[in-house]
XYZ file of C-alpha atoms in Angstrom:
576
model
C 54.058 -118.267 172.601
C 50.576 -117.025 171.828
C 51.704 -113.511 171.206
C 54.449 -114.909 168.699
C 51.777 -116.969 166.982
C 49.650 -113.827 166.656
C 52.054 -111.525 165.413
C 53.244 -114.121 162.554
C 49.589 -114.704 161.694
C 49.973 -118.305 162.687
C 53.054 -118.976 160.482
C 55.614 -119.244 163.202
C 57.875 -121.206 160.855
C 58.781 -117.968 159.128
C 60.820 -116.857 162.275
C 63.339 -119.535 162.008
C 65.651 -117.700 159.531
C 65.124 -114.211 160.915
C 65.609 -115.146 164.372
C 68.306 -117.492 163.672
C 70.258 -114.920 161.654
C 69.607 -112.094 164.442
C 70.935 -114.423 167.068
C 74.033 -115.194 164.879
C 74.385 -111.582 164.357
C 74.239 -110.931 168.029
C 76.810 -113.593 168.820
C 79.193 -112.254 166.320
C 78.995 -108.989 167.574
C 80.386 -109.941 170.766
C 83.619 -110.882 169.357
C 84.970 -107.254 169.194
C 84.033 -106.829 172.937
C 86.179 -109.880 173.697
C 89.134 -108.413 171.648
C 88.739 -105.085 173.470
C 88.856 -106.927 176.740
C 92.038 -108.672 175.605
C 93.453 -105.308 174.510
C 92.694 -103.685 177.825
C 94.288 -106.734 179.572
C 97.545 -106.250 177.474
C 97.603 -102.501 178.354
C 96.832 -102.982 182.103
C 99.628 -105.680 182.478
C 102.136 -103.340 180.936
C 101.553 -100.421 183.392
C 100.709 -102.564 186.399
C 103.722 -104.889 186.421
C 107.203 -103.585 186.942
C 109.718 -103.597 184.072
C 106.876 -104.806 181.924
C 106.898 -103.797 178.140
C 103.751 -102.899 176.218
C 103.249 -105.525 173.646
C 102.328 -103.342 170.612
C 102.692 -106.113 168.083
C 99.850 -107.932 169.974
C 97.904 -104.759 170.074
C 98.308 -104.056 166.326
C 97.245 -107.618 165.690
C 94.096 -107.090 167.590
C 93.371 -103.856 165.732
C 93.982 -105.755 162.526
C 91.551 -108.344 163.580
C 88.952 -105.816 164.328
C 89.223 -104.160 160.970
C 89.084 -107.332 159.189
C 86.223 -108.489 161.255
C 84.106 -105.657 160.328
C 83.305 -107.566 156.956
C 81.921 -110.497 159.001
C 79.824 -108.225 161.022
C 78.523 -106.525 157.839
C 77.785 -109.950 156.433
C 75.935 -111.011 159.367
C 73.853 -107.720 159.952
C 73.119 -107.824 156.116
C 71.837 -111.593 156.320
C 69.690 -110.743 159.703
C 68.255 -107.467 158.023
C 67.225 -109.261 154.792
C 65.767 -112.369 156.687
C 63.782 -110.006 158.997
C 62.414 -107.613 156.615
C 61.803 -110.103 153.587
C 60.096 -112.605 155.780
C 57.963 -109.742 157.330
C 56.955 -108.429 153.809
C 56.215 -111.787 152.493
C 53.974 -112.582 155.497
C 52.115 -109.430 155.029
C 51.621 -109.752 151.296
C 50.589 -113.414 151.289
C 48.663 -112.993 154.492
C 46.577 -110.000 152.931
C 45.860 -112.162 149.658
C 44.816 -115.165 151.964
C 42.598 -113.068 153.959
C 40.924 -111.482 150.901
C 40.418 -115.059 149.593
C 38.978 -116.094 152.765
C 36.573 -113.235 152.929
C 35.410 -114.078 149.511
C 34.469 -117.594 150.708
C 32.708 -116.527 153.819
C 28.785 -116.418 153.865
C 27.282 -113.156 153.154
C 25.693 -113.397 156.550
C 28.881 -113.027 158.303
C 30.086 -110.172 156.194
C 26.798 -108.289 156.687
C 27.362 -108.464 160.443
C 30.631 -106.666 160.259
C 31.371 -103.083 159.491
C 33.408 -102.774 156.459
C 35.635 -100.374 158.164
C 36.559 -103.181 160.757
C 37.430 -105.744 157.711
C 39.361 -103.052 155.804
C 41.261 -102.279 159.035
C 42.312 -105.801 159.350
C 43.522 -105.974 155.791
C 45.494 -102.706 156.019
C 46.250 -101.509 159.562
C 46.459 -104.635 161.511
C 48.668 -106.441 158.842
C 50.873 -103.367 158.828
C 51.207 -103.542 162.607
C 51.990 -107.350 162.537
C 54.443 -106.666 159.646
C 56.213 -103.988 161.935
C 56.222 -106.241 164.859
C 57.777 -109.307 162.819
C 60.271 -107.156 161.177
C 61.360 -104.842 164.137
C 60.360 -105.982 167.467
C 60.355 -109.692 167.508
C 64.003 -110.376 166.240
C 65.167 -107.587 168.514
C 63.400 -109.118 171.467
C 64.605 -112.809 170.991
C 68.085 -111.567 170.484
C 67.800 -109.222 173.650
C 66.539 -112.353 175.454
C 69.311 -114.631 174.357
C 72.052 -112.200 175.064
C 71.686 -112.288 178.907
C 71.331 -115.878 179.190
C 74.584 -116.419 177.190
C 76.424 -113.668 178.941
C 75.227 -115.020 182.431
C 76.317 -118.745 181.592
C 79.670 -117.521 180.467
C 80.239 -114.959 183.395
C 79.035 -117.135 186.214
C 82.332 -119.243 185.704
C 84.381 -116.154 185.895
C 82.900 -114.642 189.006
C 79.427 -115.946 190.124
C 78.960 -113.190 192.672
C 79.461 -110.470 189.994
C 77.252 -112.307 187.497
C 74.376 -112.826 189.903
C 74.596 -109.049 191.176
C 74.463 -108.097 187.177
C 71.287 -109.974 186.577
C 69.529 -110.186 189.921
C 66.899 -107.318 188.952
C 65.977 -108.968 185.654
C 63.322 -111.452 187.020
C 61.705 -108.606 188.782
C 61.575 -106.391 185.692
C 60.017 -109.326 183.759
C 57.383 -109.865 186.515
C 56.327 -106.132 186.424
C 55.792 -106.529 182.558
C 53.847 -109.769 183.140
C 51.609 -107.902 185.758
C 50.796 -105.308 183.189
C 49.418 -107.776 180.644
C 45.863 -107.901 181.587
C 45.911 -103.999 182.138
C 47.336 -103.783 178.420
C 44.944 -106.390 177.016
C 42.135 -104.224 178.331
C 43.436 -100.928 177.228
C 44.677 -102.014 173.750
C 41.245 -103.818 172.987
C 39.623 -100.526 173.822
C 42.007 -98.446 171.734
C 41.602 -100.824 168.815
C 37.830 -100.542 168.961
C 38.095 -96.925 169.201
C 40.272 -96.829 166.152
C 37.717 -98.949 164.285
C 34.870 -97.001 165.309
C 36.757 -93.731 164.115
C 37.381 -95.360 160.755
C 33.815 -96.518 160.344
C 32.446 -92.907 161.328
C 34.946 -91.456 158.814
C 33.738 -93.750 156.067
C 30.076 -92.927 156.990
C 31.000 -89.162 156.880
C 32.601 -89.475 153.334
C 29.694 -91.500 151.885
C 26.899 -89.213 153.336
C 28.694 -85.942 152.353
C 26.100 -85.190 149.850
C 23.316 -85.528 152.133
C 24.994 -83.266 154.561
C 25.493 -80.565 152.090
C 21.876 -81.021 150.896
C 20.608 -80.462 154.305
C 23.192 -77.922 155.434
C 24.548 -80.274 158.066
C 27.815 -78.705 158.765
C 30.860 -80.535 160.047
C 30.624 -79.097 163.563
C 27.177 -80.562 163.827
C 28.390 -84.037 162.727
C 28.796 -85.210 166.435
C 29.190 -88.814 165.837
C 32.472 -88.336 163.871
C 33.807 -85.788 166.599
C 32.903 -88.116 169.370
C 34.711 -90.975 167.782
C 37.866 -89.113 167.152
C 37.705 -87.705 170.788
C 37.132 -91.368 172.074
C 40.081 -92.413 170.063
C 42.228 -89.756 171.544
C 41.269 -90.554 175.111
C 41.869 -94.216 174.493
C 45.146 -93.698 173.093
C 46.339 -91.129 175.875
C 44.966 -93.530 178.606
C 46.945 -96.597 177.042
C 50.139 -94.514 177.058
C 49.552 -92.852 180.548
C 48.756 -96.223 182.195
C 51.193 -98.416 180.505
C 54.244 -96.014 180.543
C 54.865 -96.367 184.294
C 55.110 -100.068 184.121
C 57.610 -99.873 181.113
C 59.778 -97.250 182.925
C 59.616 -99.110 186.242
C 60.824 -102.313 184.401
C 63.619 -100.320 182.598
C 64.824 -98.847 185.817
C 64.990 -101.939 187.654
C 66.860 -103.741 184.805
C 69.348 -100.702 184.899
C 69.702 -101.230 188.679
C 71.299 -104.578 187.829
C 74.429 -102.552 186.483
C 74.455 -100.370 189.538
C 74.354 -103.516 191.810
C 76.960 -104.915 189.769
C 79.190 -101.892 190.342
C 78.477 -101.774 194.126
C 79.412 -105.596 194.385
C 82.477 -105.244 192.221
C 83.856 -102.225 194.565
C 83.245 -104.229 197.666
C 85.051 -107.345 196.137
C 87.736 -105.101 195.078
C 88.355 -103.705 198.606
C 88.179 -107.150 199.890
C 90.870 -108.199 197.546
C 88.518 -110.816 196.133
C 88.485 -109.331 192.552
C 90.987 -107.859 190.155
C 90.521 -104.754 188.408
C 90.794 -106.394 184.956
C 87.844 -108.584 185.725
C 85.881 -105.801 187.115
C 86.412 -103.794 183.833
C 85.438 -106.994 181.649
C 82.141 -107.075 183.706
C 81.488 -103.377 183.035
C 82.042 -103.703 179.169
C 80.023 -106.801 178.867
C 77.345 -105.223 181.147
C 76.927 -102.172 179.043
C 76.777 -104.432 175.906
C 74.006 -106.691 177.343
C 71.770 -103.929 178.860
C 71.630 -101.561 176.035
C 69.706 -103.957 173.727
C 67.712 -105.429 176.653
C 66.441 -101.890 177.561
C 65.445 -101.139 173.748
C 63.585 -104.427 173.682
C 61.691 -103.632 177.084
C 60.995 -100.234 175.808
C 59.343 -101.815 172.704
C 57.749 -104.729 174.642
C 54.268 -103.042 175.120
C 54.284 -102.148 171.540
C 55.072 -105.639 170.502
C 52.038 -107.018 172.494
C 49.891 -104.433 171.144
C 50.798 -105.590 167.573
C 50.164 -109.212 168.645
C 46.688 -108.208 169.638
C 46.252 -106.970 166.060
C 47.506 -110.198 164.814
C 45.170 -112.152 166.877
C 42.274 -110.252 165.381
C 43.404 -111.402 162.013
C 43.780 -114.926 163.221
C 40.173 -115.083 164.752
C 38.800 -113.712 161.314
C 40.817 -116.622 159.477
C 39.248 -119.233 161.656
C 35.705 -118.129 160.574
C 34.125 -121.167 158.676
C 34.101 -120.729 155.044
C 30.827 -121.967 153.005
C 31.927 -125.366 151.831
C 30.519 -128.311 149.579
C 31.946 -131.350 148.117
C 29.691 -131.905 145.053
C 29.781 -130.099 141.660
C 26.666 -128.389 141.059
C 24.485 -129.619 138.145
C 24.798 -127.720 134.841
C 20.938 -126.868 135.174
C 17.821 -127.669 136.728
C 14.925 -126.713 139.117
C 15.564 -124.807 142.338
C 13.328 -126.210 145.123
C 12.693 -124.838 148.596
C 11.714 -127.704 151.054
C 10.382 -126.026 154.262
C 13.160 -123.543 154.377
C 13.212 -120.925 157.217
C 15.759 -118.180 157.643
C 16.579 -115.557 160.273
C 18.820 -112.688 160.504
C 20.322 -113.310 163.989
C 17.183 -113.288 166.130
C 14.806 -111.740 163.492
C 12.859 -114.359 161.617
C 12.422 -113.365 157.976
C 11.171 -116.608 156.019
C 8.905 -119.047 157.573
C 8.580 -122.615 156.185
C 9.006 -121.721 152.554
C 7.850 -124.690 150.167
C 8.044 -123.740 146.232
C 9.619 -124.678 143.089
C 11.321 -122.635 140.429
C 11.111 -124.926 137.247
C 13.874 -124.969 134.745
C 13.380 -122.444 131.802
C 10.794 -120.579 133.318
C 10.199 -117.066 134.609
C 8.994 -116.758 138.441
C 8.152 -113.445 139.628
C 8.504 -112.680 143.442
C 5.944 -109.907 144.669
C 4.708 -108.528 147.903
C 5.043 -105.545 150.295
C 8.429 -104.070 151.467
C 10.065 -106.394 154.252
C 7.950 -109.449 153.143
C 11.263 -111.517 152.481
C 11.591 -111.191 148.694
C 15.166 -110.325 148.585
C 16.210 -112.883 151.282
C 14.367 -115.512 149.387
C 16.501 -114.573 146.163
C 19.705 -114.457 148.186
C 18.971 -118.147 149.289
C 18.604 -119.109 145.723
C 22.112 -117.710 145.166
C 23.455 -119.458 148.325
C 24.528 -116.208 149.861
C 22.930 -117.630 152.843
C 22.109 -121.264 153.845
C 18.681 -121.545 155.755
C 18.730 -122.443 159.423
C 16.022 -124.997 158.878
C 14.877 -126.974 155.699
C 16.946 -127.002 152.730
C 17.336 -125.641 149.171
C 17.804 -128.080 146.307
C 19.421 -127.418 142.897
C 18.263 -130.170 140.348
C 17.870 -132.585 143.260
C 21.148 -131.829 145.002
C 21.107 -129.772 148.399
C 22.759 -126.384 147.738
C 24.826 -126.766 151.000
C 26.396 -129.694 149.521
C 27.507 -128.095 146.311
C 31.003 -126.455 145.906
C 30.128 -122.696 146.288
C 32.473 -121.679 143.216
C 30.862 -124.589 141.092
C 27.347 -123.421 142.074
C 28.185 -119.764 141.140
C 29.314 -120.442 137.707
C 25.584 -121.396 137.002
C 24.060 -118.238 138.532
C 23.971 -114.692 137.195
C 22.743 -111.694 139.126
C 21.360 -108.330 138.135
C 20.455 -106.085 141.207
C 19.189 -102.561 141.579
C 22.533 -101.377 143.166
C 25.087 -102.131 140.615
C 28.887 -101.944 141.776
C 31.390 -101.130 139.129
C 35.285 -101.314 139.948
C 37.671 -98.476 139.372
C 38.680 -100.056 136.000
C 37.929 -99.877 132.292
C 34.653 -100.438 130.860
C 36.213 -103.428 129.020
C 37.321 -105.027 132.255
C 34.177 -104.425 134.212
C 32.162 -106.274 131.659
C 34.968 -109.058 131.523
C 34.123 -109.795 135.147
C 31.381 -112.044 133.722
C 33.869 -114.210 132.196
C 37.613 -113.752 132.488
C 38.865 -115.780 129.363
C 37.079 -113.637 126.733
C 38.261 -111.700 123.558
C 37.424 -107.940 122.815
C 35.083 -109.089 120.038
C 33.145 -110.997 122.384
C 32.818 -108.150 124.764
C 31.739 -105.824 122.129
C 29.181 -108.167 120.869
C 27.854 -108.682 124.341
C 27.720 -104.843 124.887
C 25.517 -104.709 121.747
C 23.101 -107.224 123.156
C 23.009 -105.358 126.360
C 22.087 -102.075 124.423
C 25.196 -100.375 125.928
C 27.529 -100.184 122.821
C 26.343 -96.922 121.681
C 26.839 -95.023 124.885
C 30.287 -96.734 125.341
C 31.446 -95.519 122.110
C 30.371 -91.958 123.137
C 32.948 -91.989 126.044
C 36.339 -90.450 125.725
C 38.409 -93.656 125.331
C 35.475 -95.984 124.328
C 35.890 -99.371 126.023
C 39.159 -98.352 127.746
C 37.434 -95.424 129.508
C 38.125 -95.806 133.354
C 35.056 -95.620 135.609
C 35.085 -94.221 138.907
C 34.906 -96.228 142.096
C 31.371 -98.002 142.286
C 30.698 -96.544 138.716
C 30.181 -93.002 139.876
C 30.962 -91.450 136.596
C 28.221 -93.350 134.892
C 24.256 -92.911 135.162
C 22.131 -95.368 136.704
C 20.827 -96.747 133.454
C 24.476 -97.066 131.984
C 25.430 -99.160 135.189
C 22.388 -101.369 134.697
C 23.232 -102.110 131.175
C 26.990 -102.894 131.895
C 25.411 -105.284 134.780
C 23.220 -107.034 132.183
C 26.196 -107.080 129.769
C 28.348 -108.990 132.517
C 25.424 -111.410 133.203
C 24.889 -112.053 129.243
C 28.820 -112.616 128.880
C 28.633 -115.284 131.883
C 25.948 -117.070 130.177
C 24.670 -118.663 133.326
C 21.483 -120.912 133.230
C 19.983 -119.168 136.201
C 19.254 -115.447 136.271
C 18.279 -113.475 139.337
C 16.865 -110.131 138.717
C 16.058 -107.652 141.669
C 13.631 -105.216 139.777
C 16.627 -103.739 137.571
C 14.321 -101.054 136.098
C 12.615 -99.718 139.335
C 14.492 -96.475 139.654
C 15.086 -95.622 136.086
C 13.818 -92.979 133.937
C 11.495 -93.939 130.920
C 14.138 -93.765 128.289
C 16.696 -95.842 130.118
C 13.865 -98.236 131.249
C 13.206 -98.998 127.665
C 16.828 -99.772 126.881
C 17.499 -101.840 130.029
C 14.253 -103.796 129.497
C 15.359 -104.714 126.043
C 18.699 -106.016 127.316
C 16.791 -107.995 130.076
C 14.777 -109.576 127.216
C 17.870 -110.624 125.592
C 19.351 -111.809 128.925
C 16.483 -114.090 129.855
C 15.800 -116.235 126.793
C 15.992 -119.889 127.414
C 16.996 -119.508 131.121
C 15.576 -120.028 134.523
C 14.543 -116.587 135.621
C 13.504 -115.399 139.156
C 12.704 -111.606 139.348
C 11.495 -109.240 142.168
C 8.978 -107.132 140.680
C 7.631 -103.854 142.018
C 6.017 -102.864 138.760
C 3.493 -105.594 138.348
C 2.762 -104.867 134.740
C 6.191 -106.192 133.767
C 5.423 -109.666 135.025
C 2.046 -110.278 133.637
C 3.223 -113.116 131.365
C 5.225 -114.789 134.100
C 4.907 -118.631 134.330
C 4.341 -118.260 138.042
C 3.943 -115.502 140.592
C 4.858 -116.033 144.179
C 3.093 -113.435 146.636
C 4.857 -113.102 149.832
C 3.709 -111.478 153.081
C 5.409 -111.425 156.542
C 7.981 -114.065 155.374
C 5.433 -116.545 154.116
C 3.976 -117.490 150.569
C 0.469 -116.459 150.799
C -0.515 -116.778 147.117
C 0.848 -118.439 144.159
C -0.234 -118.819 140.439
C -0.260 -116.852 137.069
C -1.732 -113.244 136.796
C -5.140 -114.026 135.709
C -5.460 -116.680 138.567
C -4.244 -114.308 141.254
C -6.474 -111.561 140.053
C -9.504 -113.831 140.343
C -8.595 -114.744 143.959
C -8.930 -111.066 144.787
C -6.224 -111.393 147.587
C -3.222 -109.532 148.337
C -1.889 -109.527 144.611
C -4.936 -108.018 143.389
C -5.018 -105.354 146.042
C -1.362 -104.616 145.097
C -2.400 -104.493 141.434
C -5.375 -102.217 141.929
C -3.246 -99.645 144.087
C -0.650 -99.369 141.266
C -3.582 -98.884 138.686
C -4.911 -96.090 140.776
C -1.486 -94.549 141.136
C -1.142 -94.269 137.231
C -4.026 -91.691 137.327
C -2.403 -89.415 140.043
C -1.774 -86.034 139.037
C -0.091 -83.013 140.602
């Protein structure tokens, strides 16, 4: 039952129609064999009895019934086919959408602990395997299991010794497959992990291709990718080599039932305890029962492998989402009350107490690794602190409904991601129900209308994945346009101008000035001159706030902030 639950991604109710129609189709397909047995019976009586006449009329009646019955078989097969594949495709399509929505609701902490290759493998490969298992293997397996049971219950009343001989080996074949379960779980898990690792290394190889070209790191030297694929090959061969004997042995044992039935039938014929017609009937039914059963046993290990993939999806679907029952306030102060946070075992923030007042600009400064970005991510509830709490206008953020909270927060980071879509639709991500005129007005405010109009199709120009067809400054301004369009009361800026050339920096800075008017702004600053007029400056070091105040106050303290300021002032005079 656990394997069935896994392969249906927990939606076992979807099996009712496909399994029901498959069993109905299998039962309907028995009728031609029954009619064939009756035809053999007529012919046998005509040639085995003296002065008997062949009942041709009855034979032609059976032939006519078989011809007419083909339409019934076609109807049943069509119903089973549609039920199987439609249910599988619907499960796969709806499941992928549900998983993508579930991933969106998970905390950033969970997502950062998992390789993107692993998550994409679940969305694409694992769902494809579950879909194949549900559409091909599971109905076939269910039908193949039902047929022997019905056949045995029917035949045991005709001749119990022949029925027992036919199915005596089946329990032993099932026992062998059951004994191989632990072996397959171990081998399949290793093979799936090897496949994920190979996918991750391939993604790393493609993303780092520019670096490899720049440093002449030829493909033959990229050993991590090569080793990952070699490990995948070994894992796949090991699985096939070790599981193959179990499958072949179980099939041989099942087939031995047919041999055992023939030996038993020959013995009973010689003893005069079985007539030829009954013996022929057992041979026909046996061939009908064992063929689908053999096919099902052949695919059983693959079915269990697919169920492991479905189990991985189910375990991800069970990951707790970020929740909240209260609507976030429209605007207000953001307050940290003794908040501490750690990435797994690494403590990053220690006992943070601070306030970001409404409609003010607060700058976060400090050395690399001091906790600035993590503090900002807590402001957006990308994470929840392990100790203490973060308040938004007096309401604990972990009690706020996440989507309600995110409607009030806009973010502009250094690394801007644009979707492979038009310029217009990339800006529209800030607010879905907006007009083209509003988008163009927003683009003017973000200082990006001019460069957009110079593009081949203007606002309808497609950008490459991640925005690879645009410059860094152009991507930054589009990101700011999104934030302006969203019109959120809280703005988070992660030094959006740090990696820009002077010309782009001026344009982006003008766009930022438009964005932050009348809003609560929290900015991570590396260029300290840009935050001289901030309402407050928080200086972090080793995850703690070591200084706070305005620029003049901090300079007067002659502490860490003053030291960072003096270092930047000296750097301005450097010459090559």
